[in-house]
Amino acid sequence: MSDDQSVPGTDDDPRERRGAEHLPPEGVDEATIAAVGKLTEALEMVDQARGLLYGFHRLTGAADLALGEASDALRDAGHAEVADRLEAELVGRNVIEGRWTFQIVEDYDETYWEPFRAAERATREQLVAGRRHLAEAAMKEDRRTHGARHHEARPSGGA
């Protein structure tokens, strides 16, 4: 079968129907679904920002280790005074007042990311029975070619 053919038996194929976890609960209106979807979108941006923050943390730590290696190499090359200055001024230096990057990450997680996640989850629990990605599931339903291979509502396992 080519990629542009229909799924056999689409009328009774469970892959053609959204799973209950992606259907709005009874009585939930589209405006609520859209608003909760916007909140989840905001959380996804916070998650992405957190990933960038962790990248900053990792790169800064790797830079500090490389700086230490550079200092050692300069010392081995006979430039002890330069190595001493780099070690005294930069190796192990705080990146902002009183903090290394791990402390920034910890503060971000505790002060912003964890409360944001909790608020998003509580809102979903209160308004849409905890269901996730309802707006995206509706968008998929609107955009997919019903009955076409690789456009099924869900995989054959039902997820």
Tab-separated table of C-alpha atoms in Angstrom:
chain	number	residue	atom	x	y	z
A	1	MET	CA	0.000	0.000	0.000
A	2	SER	CA	1.367	3.449	-0.839
A	3	ASP	CA	1.450	6.297	1.637
A	4	ASP	CA	-1.522	8.034	0.014
A	5	GLN	CA	-3.980	5.150	0.377
A	6	SER	CA	-6.701	4.811	2.965
A	7	VAL	CA	-6.448	2.847	6.145
A	8	PRO	CA	-8.353	-0.400	5.607
A	9	GLY	CA	-11.666	-0.569	7.463
A	10	THR	CA	-11.554	3.041	8.666
A	11	ASP	CA	-15.148	2.956	9.854
A	12	ASP	CA	-14.296	0.560	12.661
A	13	ASP	CA	-10.575	1.325	13.014
A	14	PRO	CA	-9.854	2.594	16.552
A	15	ARG	CA	-6.898	4.561	15.160
A	16	GLU	CA	-9.423	6.847	13.480
A	17	ARG	CA	-10.942	7.961	16.795
A	18	ARG	CA	-9.295	10.141	19.418
A	19	GLY	CA	-8.654	8.460	22.729
A	20	ALA	CA	-10.748	9.567	25.689
A	21	GLU	CA	-7.678	11.253	27.193
A	22	HIS	CA	-7.774	13.745	24.298
A	23	LEU	CA	-11.517	14.414	24.276
A	24	PRO	CA	-12.926	17.322	26.264
A	25	PRO	CA	-14.896	16.317	29.341
A	26	GLU	CA	-18.667	16.684	29.118
A	27	GLY	CA	-19.782	20.307	29.352
A	28	VAL	CA	-16.366	21.928	28.794
A	29	ASP	CA	-16.633	24.718	26.222
A	30	GLU	CA	-14.155	25.597	23.477
A	31	ALA	CA	-13.149	28.856	25.153
A	32	THR	CA	-12.043	26.966	28.266
A	33	ILE	CA	-10.140	24.441	26.161
A	34	ALA	CA	-8.419	27.269	24.285
A	35	ALA	CA	-7.547	29.114	27.503
A	36	VAL	CA	-6.132	25.992	29.161
A	37	GLY	CA	-4.236	25.293	25.938
A	38	LYS	CA	-2.718	28.782	26.097
A	39	LEU	CA	-1.635	28.136	29.694
A	40	THR	CA	-0.012	24.860	28.637
A	41	GLU	CA	1.688	26.677	25.753
A	42	ALA	CA	3.128	29.128	28.274
A	43	LEU	CA	4.390	26.219	30.398
A	44	GLU	CA	6.032	24.694	27.332
A	45	MET	CA	7.870	28.001	26.814
A	46	VAL	CA	8.982	27.957	30.458
A	47	ASP	CA	10.194	24.369	29.966
A	48	GLN	CA	12.150	25.462	26.907
A	49	ALA	CA	13.613	28.421	28.808
A	50	ARG	CA	14.599	26.027	31.585
A	51	GLY	CA	16.367	23.848	29.039
A	52	LEU	CA	18.290	26.868	27.790
A	53	LEU	CA	19.158	27.742	31.381
A	54	TYR	CA	20.505	24.220	31.892
A	55	GLY	CA	22.491	24.633	28.660
A	56	PHE	CA	23.921	27.877	30.067
A	57	HIS	CA	24.772	26.012	33.279
A	58	ARG	CA	26.520	23.183	31.423
A	59	LEU	CA	28.419	25.451	29.022
A	60	THR	CA	29.553	27.780	31.784
A	61	GLY	CA	30.775	24.839	33.865
A	62	ALA	CA	32.603	23.370	30.883
A	63	ALA	CA	34.159	26.765	30.181
A	64	ASP	CA	35.421	27.007	33.755
A	65	LEU	CA	37.005	23.558	33.478
A	66	ALA	CA	38.573	24.473	30.108
A	67	LEU	CA	39.840	27.707	31.647
A	68	GLY	CA	41.536	25.674	34.378
A	69	GLU	CA	43.150	23.482	31.722
A	70	ALA	CA	44.286	26.570	29.806
A	71	SER	CA	45.798	27.967	32.989
A	72	ASP	CA	47.629	24.693	33.620
A	73	ALA	CA	48.890	24.659	30.039
A	74	LEU	CA	50.105	28.241	30.310
A	75	ARG	CA	51.930	27.367	33.553
A	76	ASP	CA	53.507	24.306	31.853
A	77	ALA	CA	54.559	26.549	28.956
A	78	GLY	CA	56.457	28.805	31.348
A	79	HIS	CA	53.837	31.513	31.871
A	80	ALA	CA	53.188	31.092	35.585
A	81	GLU	CA	52.367	34.760	36.132
A	82	VAL	CA	49.614	34.686	33.488
A	83	ALA	CA	48.325	31.356	34.852
A	84	ASP	CA	48.262	32.748	38.394
A	85	ARG	CA	46.299	35.808	37.243
A	86	LEU	CA	43.708	33.686	35.374
A	87	GLU	CA	43.290	31.365	38.343
A	88	ALA	CA	42.951	34.225	40.809
A	89	GLU	CA	40.559	36.292	38.666
A	90	LEU	CA	38.474	33.788	36.732
A	91	VAL	CA	38.734	30.109	37.705
A	92	GLY	CA	35.800	29.303	39.972
A	93	ARG	CA	34.407	32.845	39.763
A	94	ASN	CA	30.730	33.512	40.486
A	95	VAL	CA	28.729	34.238	37.333
A	96	ILE	CA	26.450	36.653	39.183
A	97	GLU	CA	26.825	38.067	42.688
A	98	GLY	CA	27.306	35.142	45.077
A	99	ARG	CA	26.162	32.462	42.650
A	100	TRP	CA	27.469	29.785	40.372
A	101	THR	CA	25.150	28.567	37.656
A	102	PHE	CA	23.854	25.588	39.670
A	103	GLN	CA	22.490	28.067	42.209
A	104	ILE	CA	20.740	30.041	39.459
A	105	VAL	CA	19.188	26.817	38.147
A	106	GLU	CA	18.060	25.806	41.638
A	107	ASP	CA	16.521	29.217	42.277
A	108	TYR	CA	14.732	29.188	38.920
A	109	ASP	CA	13.344	25.715	39.538
A	110	GLU	CA	12.135	26.454	43.061
A	111	THR	CA	10.928	30.017	42.523
A	112	TYR	CA	9.362	29.798	39.074
A	113	TRP	CA	9.373	26.471	37.218
A	114	GLU	CA	7.914	24.223	39.948
A	115	PRO	CA	5.107	26.667	40.911
A	116	PHE	CA	4.314	27.234	37.219
A	117	ARG	CA	4.046	23.485	36.588
A	118	ALA	CA	1.880	23.037	39.673
A	119	ALA	CA	-0.443	25.874	38.648
A	120	GLU	CA	-0.817	24.513	35.104
A	121	ARG	CA	-1.581	21.019	36.415
A	122	ALA	CA	-4.072	22.324	39.009
A	123	THR	CA	-5.828	24.372	36.330
A	124	ARG	CA	-6.097	21.345	34.044
A	125	GLU	CA	-7.393	19.229	36.934
A	126	GLN	CA	-9.996	21.837	37.853
A	127	LEU	CA	-11.210	22.739	34.368
A	128	VAL	CA	-10.615	19.784	32.022
A	129	ALA	CA	-10.338	16.724	34.296
A	130	GLY	CA	-6.537	16.887	34.064
A	131	ARG	CA	-6.533	16.115	30.349
A	132	ARG	CA	-3.573	17.348	28.384
A	133	HIS	CA	-3.244	18.827	24.902
A	134	LEU	CA	-6.973	19.071	24.192
A	135	ALA	CA	-6.491	22.071	21.893
A	136	GLU	CA	-3.764	20.278	19.936
A	137	ALA	CA	-5.851	17.112	19.696
A	138	ALA	CA	-8.729	19.159	18.240
A	139	MET	CA	-6.321	20.849	15.834
A	140	LYS	CA	-4.989	17.482	14.716
A	141	GLU	CA	-8.539	16.276	14.155
A	142	ASP	CA	-9.242	19.314	11.968
A	143	ARG	CA	-5.984	19.139	9.996
A	144	ARG	CA	-5.484	15.432	9.359
A	145	THR	CA	-6.811	13.607	6.303
A	146	HIS	CA	-9.328	11.213	7.817
A	147	GLY	CA	-8.889	7.654	6.612
A	148	ALA	CA	-5.448	8.247	5.074
A	149	ARG	CA	-2.352	6.289	6.092
A	150	HIS	CA	-0.083	8.315	8.419
A	151	HIS	CA	-2.989	10.607	9.301
A	152	GLU	CA	-4.562	8.332	11.938
A	153	ALA	CA	-5.889	9.956	15.105
A	154	ARG	CA	-3.656	7.711	17.216
A	155	PRO	CA	-1.268	4.758	16.859
A	156	SER	CA	-2.555	1.219	16.726
A	157	GLY	CA	-1.680	0.779	20.427
A	158	GLY	CA	-4.329	3.380	21.279
A	159	ALA	CA	-2.048	6.012	22.851
